[in-house]
Each structure stands twice: as structure tokens, then as C-alpha cells.
Amino acid sequence: MAASAFQIEGGRTDGKGDSIWDVFSDEGRLADPGDITCDHYNRWREDVTLMADLGVNAYRFSIAWTRVLPEGTGRVNQAGLDFYSKLVDELLANGITPFATLYHWDLPQALQDRGGWPERSTVDAFTEYTAIVGRALGDRVKHWITHNEPWVATVLGHVEGVFAPGMKNWSDGLKAGHHLLLSHGKSVEVLRAASPGSSVGIALDCRPATPASERPEDVAACRYFDGFRNRWFFDPVFGEGYPDDMVKAYRNRGRITSLDFVRPGDLDVIAAQIDFLGINYYTCIEVSAGREESEDTGVPPGPDPPEGYTEMGWAVTPRALTDFLVRVKNEYQPAEILITENGASYSDGPDAAGRVHDQRRIEYLDLHIEAARVAAAQGVPLNGYFVWSLLDNLEWVSGFSQRFGLVYVDHSTGTRTPKDSFYWYRDFVASILRNS
Ligand code: IFM
């Protein structure tokens, strides 16, 4: 099961500082405000009990940087560390292994005010934060994820400006992306020192792409899209540096004049040996000429995919998950892969009897778990799968309109109601654990 702090916690209290997402919310840039979300900050015991009932043996959550360091660096807010410490203890008492993500996009606003991720000093701030959290929880947390989906933070946050901090500038975007990756690499060693014997990885999002036709223009557009969306992050993490074709293409398009923000030694730091690669997978895309930087959903222009679309407008494409996992194994040879997110948004709500019949989510999960199994049978070193998500949470700028949970949340009361998918997944997990 996977979740992130801003999407579920609420709890702007007990000394927590504001993150860029709190500010984005205060500015009215989200469809619903992020102040309370699922009130997990107060209901965390209930949520751990739900996971224990579900029978999952691992929970991936993220730590809100501003709960621990309200100003991003310097003064530590002990109440923030205590919150996560209690959560970790409760998980362990219930036989659930904690997987802690350090950064799921919620940069302290105080650091944004000093330039944010485009500034190299943010890398040092992140390693300071990592060391503090590692020392506080590292005796019990043995699985760490440095960053979640750096492509999203880079492109949606700094190039397209649709996510916090709302910057719209290619040059800052690529600097931000580099500093995110650099802070990942630096933190790997920091975490190993602070949390002896732990496993450290990063969660990369992906959009496998195929050309819309065999026309050379579509094939070239697809290659570009793959570089922009996937290889720009996968390649440096696995020691290959930034892809040459993309460096040239970004120059040709005037996205950058140089990569002078990449200092000698940076690429070695980014290529720090990781224990596992997290892959977040939802859908794939067909790319045609002129749409090579378009994150547009759906699979234009061919026929609709037989499994349909989720309510994010994302085509249900399990086969591409298998293919992508095999590709990653072949191209990058990670020691271990975990699917750190996979799930679907469907808005089914309670019927008159209070039951939530979310058959489409069951089908989505079933198809993707099977696709992952097929990849494992082809030698992919797959060692875990996290559903996104336990609760219907705040889907960033889309607010509560997109429901990804196995548990329905009534956002006016906070009441949690397990959906049919919850019971289906409970049975599935029980059968897996019985046979393992
Ligand atoms: O909700 C997000 C999550 O925060 C990051 N990965 C994708 C999910 C669905 O959009």
C-alpha cells in the first residue's frame, strides 16, 4: 500500500511549517483545499488498523519535510518526528514493514523562497533533512525511498507550472531536475550511514511510449518523448548520464544553452549504487509527431484500448507494464525492482446499503498484477508491489474528484468505508502470503 503525506495527512499544526503545496492550496490552485485531506494526522491508528485488516505486509508513506524542519533547515520540530516515530512503531506492531519516502513533492516554502530546487543549496538542505530523519527512524525503518517521481516535480512543477511551485521555465526545470537527482545520490550514502543495514532506492515514474505509426516523424517523436519522459531520469540514476540525443535536442529547441549546472563529479554521485528501483506505473502512450512533449492521456489515434480508461483519462494498458519492466531489466540491470505505485481512479461511491462496488478497480489491479507476474517469469527481479492507494485522497490539483482508494473516504466527515476492491485485495494478499 502506498500514500503520500500531503495527500492524506492534513494536520497543519503542532509546529508544522508550510510546504509549496500548502501555499498552492492557500492560493486556491487546487480543486479542493489541502488543509485536512483524509485527516490521517489524527486518524493514523485507524488507518494502520485498516491496513492490518487488509493483511498487507508493507506500507509506503512519505514524510512531510516541513513537519520535521518547518523552515527546511536548522530548527527541528520534535513533534513532527514523534508523529512518524509513533506511526512506524504502530506499523511494526502490526507486522507491516515501513517504506519511508523522503520527498513526495512537498518542498518547504522557506526553501522555495530562497530559490527552491533550481538552487544548488537545496541539495544540502535535503541531505540535512535526510540525515535527521534517518537518525530518528533508522533503527526501525529499513527501507528508504529518496524521491518520488522526479519527472513530475521537474516538469509539472517547474516547466509547465501546473503543479507547485508553479514555475514555467525550461532552464529552471532542468536545473531543478538535476538537483533532485543529485540530492537523491547524496542521500543514498547519508541514509546508509544513519540507518545501518537499510535498503535505499528511488521511485521513478514512467510512461512507456510507442510510435503512432511507422512514419519516421512518429518514430522520432516517440524517441524524443521517451527521452523527455523516461530516459532523462533513468539513465543518470543508472550511471549513463543524461542521454546525448536529448541534450542535443533540448539545445536545438532552445530549452537549454548548456548543462553548466552539472558540475564535475555530479553524475557519479547521482549514479550511487541503489538497492532497489521503484517503478510507478499507471498507463502508456502512443506518440505522434508534434506531440512529443505532450503528456496527453489516452492512446490517440487508434481504436480505444479494450480495457478502457480510468477516470484520470488514462488508458488501461497492462501489457505495457510487462514490456517496460523487461526493458528496464535489460537496459539498466537493477538489483531489485519494486512496483512502488499502481492503481486506478474510479469514482464509485456507496450504494443504498453502504457498499462500494468498484469492479473496474478490481479488474485494473488484477490485470496489472498478472502483467507484473509475467515480467517476473521473464527474469525481472521483481520483489514487491504497492497499490496506490489505501484511501481516496487528495489528487493534487484535481482535489477529491479522483478516487484511487481501496477505501472510500467521505471527505465531509472523514468516514472510511472499505470498497469491494479492499475485500478482493485482502483475499488476494492472504492467498499470496499463504503460498509464499
Ligand atoms: O496521486 C499520485 C501520486 O502522488 C504520485 N503518482 C501518481 C498518483 C496518481 O496520479
Coordinates of C-alpha atoms and ligand atoms in Angstrom, one line a residue:
M1 CA 0.0 0.0 0.0
A2 CA 1.4 3.5 -0.9
A3 CA 0.4 7.0 0.1
S4 CA 2.0 10.5 0.5
A5 CA 2.0 13.0 3.3
F6 CA 0.3 16.0 1.6
Q7 CA -2.4 13.8 0.0
I8 CA -3.6 12.2 3.3
E9 CA -2.3 13.9 6.4
G10 CA -3.9 17.4 6.8
G11 CA -2.7 18.5 10.3
R12 CA -1.2 21.9 9.6
T13 CA -0.5 22.0 13.3
D14 CA 2.0 21.1 16.1
G15 CA 4.7 23.2 14.7
K16 CA 4.5 22.1 11.0
G17 CA 5.7 24.7 8.5
D18 CA 4.2 25.4 5.2
S19 CA 5.2 23.5 2.1
I20 CA 4.9 24.7 -1.5
W21 CA 1.7 22.6 -1.7
D22 CA 0.2 24.3 1.3
V23 CA 0.9 27.6 -0.4
F24 CA -0.5 26.4 -3.7
S25 CA -3.6 25.3 -1.8
D26 CA -3.9 28.6 0.0
E27 CA -3.7 30.3 -3.4
G28 CA -6.8 28.4 -4.5
R29 CA -4.9 26.4 -7.1
L30 CA -6.3 23.0 -6.1
A31 CA -9.9 21.9 -6.8
D32 CA -10.2 21.2 -3.1
P33 CA -8.1 22.6 -0.2
G34 CA -5.3 20.6 1.2
D35 CA -5.8 21.5 4.9
I36 CA -7.5 18.3 6.1
T37 CA -7.5 15.9 3.2
C38 CA -8.0 12.5 4.9
D39 CA -7.1 13.8 8.4
H40 CA -4.6 10.9 8.6
Y41 CA -2.6 13.1 11.1
N42 CA -5.4 12.4 13.6
R43 CA -6.7 9.1 12.2
W44 CA -3.4 7.3 11.6
R45 CA -4.2 4.5 14.1
E46 CA -7.5 3.8 12.3
D47 CA -5.6 3.7 9.0
V48 CA -3.0 1.3 10.3
T49 CA -5.8 -0.9 11.6
L50 CA -7.4 -0.9 8.1
M51 CA -4.0 -2.0 6.6
A52 CA -3.7 -4.7 9.2
D53 CA -7.3 -5.9 8.3
L54 CA -6.2 -5.8 4.7
G55 CA -3.3 -8.0 5.5
V56 CA -0.6 -6.1 3.6
N57 CA 2.9 -6.6 4.9
A58 CA 4.4 -3.3 3.8
Y59 CA 3.3 0.4 3.7
R60 CA 5.0 3.1 1.7
F61 CA 4.3 6.5 3.2
S62 CA 6.1 9.9 2.8
I63 CA 7.4 12.2 5.4
A64 CA 6.4 15.8 5.3
W65 CA 9.7 17.7 5.3
T66 CA 8.1 20.7 7.0
R67 CA 6.7 18.7 9.9
V68 CA 10.3 17.8 10.7
L69 CA 12.1 21.0 9.7
P70 CA 9.5 23.8 9.5
E71 CA 11.9 26.2 7.8
G72 CA 13.5 23.5 5.7
T73 CA 16.9 23.6 7.6
G74 CA 18.0 24.3 11.1
R75 CA 15.4 24.0 13.8
V76 CA 14.0 20.5 14.3
N77 CA 10.3 20.2 15.3
Q78 CA 10.4 17.2 17.6
A79 CA 6.6 16.8 17.4
G80 CA 6.9 16.1 13.7
L81 CA 9.5 13.4 14.3
D82 CA 7.4 11.9 17.1
F83 CA 4.4 11.6 14.7
Y84 CA 6.3 9.5 12.3
S85 CA 8.0 7.6 15.1
K86 CA 4.6 6.5 16.5
L87 CA 3.4 5.6 13.1
V88 CA 6.4 3.4 12.5
D89 CA 6.0 1.7 15.8
E90 CA 2.3 1.0 15.1
L91 CA 3.1 -0.4 11.7
L92 CA 5.8 -2.7 13.1
A93 CA 3.5 -3.8 15.9
N94 CA 1.0 -4.9 13.2
G95 CA 3.6 -6.7 11.2
I96 CA 3.7 -4.1 8.4
T97 CA 7.1 -3.1 7.1
P98 CA 7.5 0.7 6.8
F99 CA 8.9 2.1 3.5
A100 CA 9.6 5.8 4.0
T101 CA 9.8 8.2 1.1
L102 CA 11.7 11.4 2.0
Y103 CA 10.3 13.6 -0.8
H104 CA 6.9 13.4 -2.4
W105 CA 7.0 17.0 -3.8
D106 CA 6.3 19.0 -0.6
L107 CA 9.3 21.3 -0.5
P108 CA 9.4 23.7 2.5
Q109 CA 8.1 27.1 1.3
A110 CA 11.0 28.7 3.2
L111 CA 13.4 26.9 0.7
Q112 CA 11.2 27.9 -2.2
D113 CA 11.6 31.5 -1.1
R114 CA 15.3 31.0 -1.4
G115 CA 15.0 29.7 -5.0
G116 CA 13.8 26.1 -4.4
W117 CA 15.1 23.1 -6.4
P118 CA 16.7 25.2 -9.2
E119 CA 19.2 26.4 -6.4
R120 CA 22.0 24.0 -5.7
S121 CA 21.9 24.8 -1.9
T122 CA 18.6 22.9 -1.8
V123 CA 20.6 19.7 -2.3
D124 CA 22.4 20.4 1.0
A125 CA 19.1 21.2 2.7
F126 CA 17.7 17.9 1.6
T127 CA 20.7 15.9 2.8
E128 CA 20.5 17.7 6.2
Y129 CA 16.8 16.7 6.4
T130 CA 17.6 13.1 5.3
A131 CA 20.2 12.7 8.0
I132 CA 17.9 14.0 10.7
V133 CA 15.1 11.6 9.6
G134 CA 17.5 8.7 9.1
R135 CA 18.9 9.1 12.6
A136 CA 15.5 9.4 14.2
L137 CA 13.8 6.5 12.5
G138 CA 16.7 4.5 11.0
D139 CA 16.8 2.0 13.9
R140 CA 13.3 0.8 12.8
V141 CA 12.8 1.9 9.2
K142 CA 15.0 -0.2 7.0
H143 CA 13.6 0.7 3.6
W144 CA 14.0 4.2 2.2
I145 CA 13.0 5.9 -1.0
T146 CA 14.7 9.2 -1.6
H147 CA 12.4 10.8 -4.1
N148 CA 9.1 10.1 -5.7
E149 CA 8.6 10.8 -9.4
P150 CA 11.3 13.5 -10.0
W151 CA 9.9 13.9 -13.6
V152 CA 6.6 15.3 -12.1
A153 CA 8.4 17.6 -9.7
T154 CA 10.6 18.8 -12.5
V155 CA 8.3 19.2 -15.5
L156 CA 4.8 19.7 -14.0
G157 CA 6.3 21.8 -11.2
H158 CA 8.9 23.9 -13.0
V159 CA 8.4 23.7 -16.7
E160 CA 4.6 23.5 -17.2
G161 CA 3.8 25.2 -13.9
V162 CA 0.6 23.2 -13.3
F163 CA 1.9 21.7 -10.0
A164 CA 3.6 23.5 -7.1
P165 CA 5.7 25.6 -7.1
G166 CA 4.1 26.7 -10.4
M167 CA 7.3 27.7 -12.3
K168 CA 7.3 27.8 -16.1
N169 CA 10.8 27.8 -17.3
W170 CA 12.7 25.1 -19.0
S171 CA 16.1 26.2 -17.7
D172 CA 15.0 26.2 -14.1
G173 CA 13.2 23.0 -14.7
L174 CA 16.3 21.1 -15.9
K175 CA 18.3 22.6 -13.0
A176 CA 15.6 21.5 -10.6
G177 CA 15.6 18.0 -12.0
H178 CA 19.4 17.8 -11.8
H179 CA 19.4 18.9 -8.1
L180 CA 16.6 16.5 -7.3
L181 CA 18.7 13.7 -8.7
L182 CA 21.9 15.0 -7.1
S183 CA 20.1 15.1 -3.7
H184 CA 19.0 11.5 -4.3
G185 CA 22.6 10.4 -4.9
K186 CA 23.9 12.2 -1.9
S187 CA 21.2 10.9 0.3
V188 CA 21.9 7.3 -0.5
E189 CA 25.1 7.3 1.5
V190 CA 23.6 9.5 4.2
L191 CA 20.8 7.0 4.7
R192 CA 23.1 4.0 4.7
A193 CA 25.2 5.7 7.4
A194 CA 22.2 6.8 9.5
S195 CA 20.3 3.6 9.1
P196 CA 22.7 0.7 9.0
G197 CA 21.7 -2.3 7.1
S198 CA 18.9 -0.5 5.3
S199 CA 17.9 -0.7 1.6
V200 CA 17.7 2.5 -0.3
G201 CA 16.1 3.3 -3.6
I202 CA 14.2 5.9 -5.7
A203 CA 10.7 5.8 -7.1
L204 CA 10.7 6.8 -10.8
D205 CA 7.5 7.3 -12.8
C206 CA 7.4 6.2 -16.3
R207 CA 5.3 6.5 -19.5
P208 CA 6.2 3.7 -21.9
A209 CA 5.7 5.0 -25.4
T210 CA 5.1 3.6 -28.8
P211 CA 5.1 5.5 -32.1
A212 CA 1.6 6.1 -33.5
S213 CA 2.8 4.8 -36.9
E214 CA 6.0 3.6 -38.6
R215 CA 6.4 7.0 -40.3
P216 CA 9.9 8.3 -39.5
E217 CA 8.4 11.5 -38.0
D218 CA 6.3 9.5 -35.5
V219 CA 9.2 7.2 -34.6
A220 CA 11.5 10.2 -34.0
A221 CA 8.8 11.9 -31.9
C222 CA 8.4 8.7 -29.8
R223 CA 12.1 8.5 -29.2
Y224 CA 12.1 12.1 -28.1
F225 CA 9.1 11.6 -25.8
D226 CA 10.9 8.6 -24.3
G227 CA 13.9 10.7 -23.6
F228 CA 11.9 13.6 -22.2
R229 CA 9.7 11.4 -20.0
N230 CA 11.7 8.3 -19.1
R231 CA 15.4 8.2 -20.1
W232 CA 16.3 11.7 -18.7
F233 CA 15.9 10.2 -15.2
F234 CA 16.5 6.5 -15.6
D235 CA 19.8 7.0 -17.5
P236 CA 21.7 9.1 -14.9
V237 CA 20.4 7.0 -12.0
F238 CA 22.0 4.0 -13.6
G239 CA 25.3 5.7 -14.4
E240 CA 24.7 6.6 -18.1
G241 CA 24.5 10.3 -17.6
Y242 CA 22.0 12.5 -19.4
P243 CA 21.1 11.0 -22.8
D244 CA 23.2 12.6 -25.5
D245 CA 20.3 12.8 -28.0
M246 CA 18.2 14.7 -25.5
V247 CA 21.0 17.1 -24.6
K248 CA 21.3 17.9 -28.3
A249 CA 17.5 18.0 -28.8
Y250 CA 17.0 20.3 -25.8
R251 CA 19.7 22.6 -27.2
N252 CA 18.2 22.6 -30.7
R253 CA 14.8 23.5 -29.2
G254 CA 16.3 26.3 -27.1
R255 CA 15.4 24.6 -23.9
I256 CA 19.0 25.0 -22.6
T257 CA 22.1 26.6 -23.8
S258 CA 24.4 24.5 -21.7
L259 CA 24.4 22.0 -18.9
D260 CA 26.7 24.2 -16.8
F261 CA 24.8 23.4 -13.7
V262 CA 26.2 19.8 -13.9
R263 CA 29.5 20.0 -12.0
P264 CA 32.3 17.6 -12.3
G265 CA 31.5 14.5 -10.2
D266 CA 27.8 15.1 -10.1
L267 CA 26.9 12.3 -12.4
D268 CA 29.0 9.9 -10.3
V269 CA 27.0 11.0 -7.2
I270 CA 23.7 10.5 -9.0
A271 CA 24.8 7.0 -10.0
A272 CA 25.2 5.9 -6.4
Q273 CA 24.5 2.2 -6.2
I274 CA 20.9 1.7 -5.1
D275 CA 19.4 -1.4 -3.5
F276 CA 16.2 -1.3 -5.5
L277 CA 14.5 0.7 -8.2
G278 CA 10.9 1.7 -7.5
I279 CA 8.7 2.0 -10.6
N280 CA 5.4 3.8 -10.6
Y281 CA 3.2 2.6 -13.4
Y282 CA -0.3 3.7 -14.5
T283 CA -0.5 3.8 -18.3
C284 CA 1.4 4.1 -21.6
I285 CA 1.1 6.4 -24.5
E286 CA 1.2 6.5 -28.3
V287 CA 3.2 9.4 -29.7
S288 CA 2.9 11.1 -33.0
A289 CA 4.9 13.9 -34.5
G290 CA 4.1 17.3 -32.9
R291 CA 3.1 15.6 -29.6
E292 CA 6.5 14.6 -28.3
E293 CA 6.3 16.7 -25.2
S294 CA 2.6 16.1 -24.6
E295 CA 1.6 14.2 -21.5
D296 CA -1.9 13.9 -23.0
T297 CA -3.7 10.9 -21.8
G298 CA -5.3 8.3 -23.9
V299 CA -3.9 6.4 -26.8
P300 CA -4.6 8.5 -29.9
P301 CA -5.3 8.0 -32.7
G302 CA -6.1 4.2 -32.9
P303 CA -9.0 2.3 -31.5
D304 CA -9.8 2.6 -27.8
P305 CA -7.9 0.1 -25.6
P306 CA -10.1 -3.0 -24.9
E307 CA -9.8 -2.4 -21.1
G308 CA -11.0 1.2 -21.4
Y309 CA -9.8 4.2 -19.4
T310 CA -9.7 5.2 -15.8
E311 CA -11.3 8.4 -14.7
M312 CA -7.9 10.2 -15.0
G313 CA -8.4 9.5 -18.7
W314 CA -5.5 7.0 -18.6
A315 CA -5.8 4.0 -20.9
V316 CA -5.7 0.7 -19.1
T317 CA -2.7 -0.9 -20.6
P318 CA -1.3 -3.7 -18.5
R319 CA 0.8 -5.3 -21.3
A320 CA 3.0 -2.2 -21.4
L321 CA 3.9 -2.7 -17.8
T322 CA 5.3 -6.2 -18.6
D323 CA 7.2 -4.8 -21.6
F324 CA 8.6 -1.8 -19.6
L325 CA 9.8 -4.0 -16.7
V326 CA 11.6 -6.3 -19.1
R327 CA 13.1 -3.3 -20.8
V328 CA 14.3 -1.8 -17.5
K329 CA 15.8 -5.2 -16.6
N330 CA 17.6 -5.4 -19.9
E331 CA 18.8 -1.8 -20.2
Y332 CA 19.7 -1.0 -16.6
Q333 CA 20.0 -4.3 -14.7
P334 CA 18.7 -3.0 -11.4
A335 CA 19.5 -5.3 -8.4
E336 CA 15.8 -5.4 -7.5
I337 CA 12.6 -3.7 -8.7
L338 CA 9.6 -2.8 -6.7
I339 CA 6.4 -1.5 -8.2
T340 CA 6.1 1.4 -5.8
E341 CA 2.7 2.6 -7.2
N342 CA 0.0 1.2 -9.4
G343 CA -3.7 1.8 -9.2
A344 CA -6.8 3.4 -10.7
S345 CA -9.1 6.3 -10.2
Y346 CA -12.8 5.4 -10.4
S347 CA -15.4 7.4 -8.5
D348 CA -17.8 4.6 -7.4
G349 CA -19.4 5.5 -4.1
P350 CA -21.6 3.8 -1.6
D351 CA -24.9 2.3 -2.7
A352 CA -28.0 2.3 -0.5
A353 CA -26.6 -0.5 1.6
G354 CA -23.3 1.4 2.1
R355 CA -21.3 -1.0 -0.1
V356 CA -18.9 0.4 -2.8
H357 CA -18.9 -1.8 -5.9
D358 CA -15.7 -0.8 -7.6
Q359 CA -15.4 -3.8 -10.0
R360 CA -13.4 -1.7 -12.5
R361 CA -10.6 -1.2 -9.9
I362 CA -10.6 -4.9 -9.2
E363 CA -10.1 -5.6 -12.9
Y364 CA -7.4 -3.0 -13.2
L365 CA -5.4 -4.4 -10.3
D366 CA -5.9 -8.0 -11.4
L367 CA -4.7 -7.2 -14.9
H368 CA -1.6 -5.3 -13.7
I369 CA -0.6 -7.9 -11.0
E370 CA -0.8 -10.5 -13.7
A371 CA 1.3 -8.3 -16.0
A372 CA 3.9 -8.0 -13.3
R373 CA 3.9 -11.8 -12.8
V374 CA 4.5 -12.3 -16.5
A375 CA 7.5 -9.9 -16.2
A376 CA 8.8 -11.8 -13.2
A377 CA 8.5 -15.0 -15.1
Q378 CA 10.8 -13.4 -17.8
G379 CA 13.5 -12.8 -15.2
V380 CA 12.7 -9.3 -14.0
P381 CA 13.9 -9.1 -10.4
L382 CA 10.6 -8.0 -9.0
N383 CA 10.2 -8.1 -5.3
G384 CA 7.2 -6.1 -4.3
Y385 CA 4.0 -4.3 -5.4
F386 CA 2.4 -1.4 -3.7
V387 CA -1.2 -0.4 -4.6
W388 CA -1.9 3.3 -4.9
S389 CA -3.7 3.8 -2.6
L390 CA -5.3 2.8 0.7
L391 CA -7.6 5.9 0.9
D392 CA -9.4 8.2 -1.5
N393 CA -7.0 11.0 -1.1
L394 CA -6.4 14.5 -2.4
E395 CA -5.2 14.0 -6.0
W396 CA -3.1 17.2 -6.1
V397 CA -4.7 19.9 -8.3
S398 CA -7.7 17.6 -9.1
G399 CA -8.6 17.6 -5.4
F400 CA -11.1 14.9 -4.3
S401 CA -12.6 14.4 -7.7
Q402 CA -10.2 11.5 -8.5
R403 CA -10.6 8.5 -6.2
F404 CA -7.7 6.0 -6.1
G405 CA -8.5 4.3 -2.8
L406 CA -9.4 0.7 -1.8
V407 CA -11.2 2.6 1.0
Y408 CA -13.9 5.2 0.2
V409 CA -13.4 8.4 2.2
D410 CA -16.4 10.7 2.8
H411 CA -14.4 14.0 2.8
S412 CA -17.1 15.8 4.7
T413 CA -16.9 13.5 7.7
G414 CA -13.6 11.6 7.2
T415 CA -15.5 8.3 7.5
R416 CA -13.7 5.4 5.8
T417 CA -15.6 2.6 4.0
P418 CA -13.7 -0.3 2.5
K419 CA -14.7 -0.9 -1.1
D420 CA -15.2 -4.3 -2.8
S421 CA -11.6 -3.9 -4.1
F422 CA -10.5 -3.9 -0.4
Y423 CA -12.0 -7.3 0.2
W424 CA -10.8 -8.6 -3.1
Y425 CA -7.3 -7.5 -2.4
R426 CA -7.5 -8.8 1.2
D427 CA -8.3 -12.3 -0.2
F428 CA -5.5 -12.0 -2.9
V429 CA -2.9 -10.9 -0.3
A430 CA -3.9 -13.8 2.0
S431 CA -3.5 -16.3 -0.8
I432 CA -0.1 -14.9 -1.8
L433 CA 1.2 -14.9 1.8
R434 CA -0.2 -18.4 2.4
N435 CA 1.7 -19.8 -0.6
S436 CA 4.9 -17.9 0.0
Ligands
IFM1 O1 -1.5 10.5 -6.7 C1 -0.4 10.4 -7.5 C2 0.8 10.2 -6.6 O2 1.0 11.2 -5.7 C3 2.1 10.1 -7.5 N1 1.9 9.1 -8.5 C4 0.7 9.2 -9.3 C5 -0.5 9.2 -8.4 C6 -1.8 9.3 -9.2 O3 -1.8 10.4 -10.0

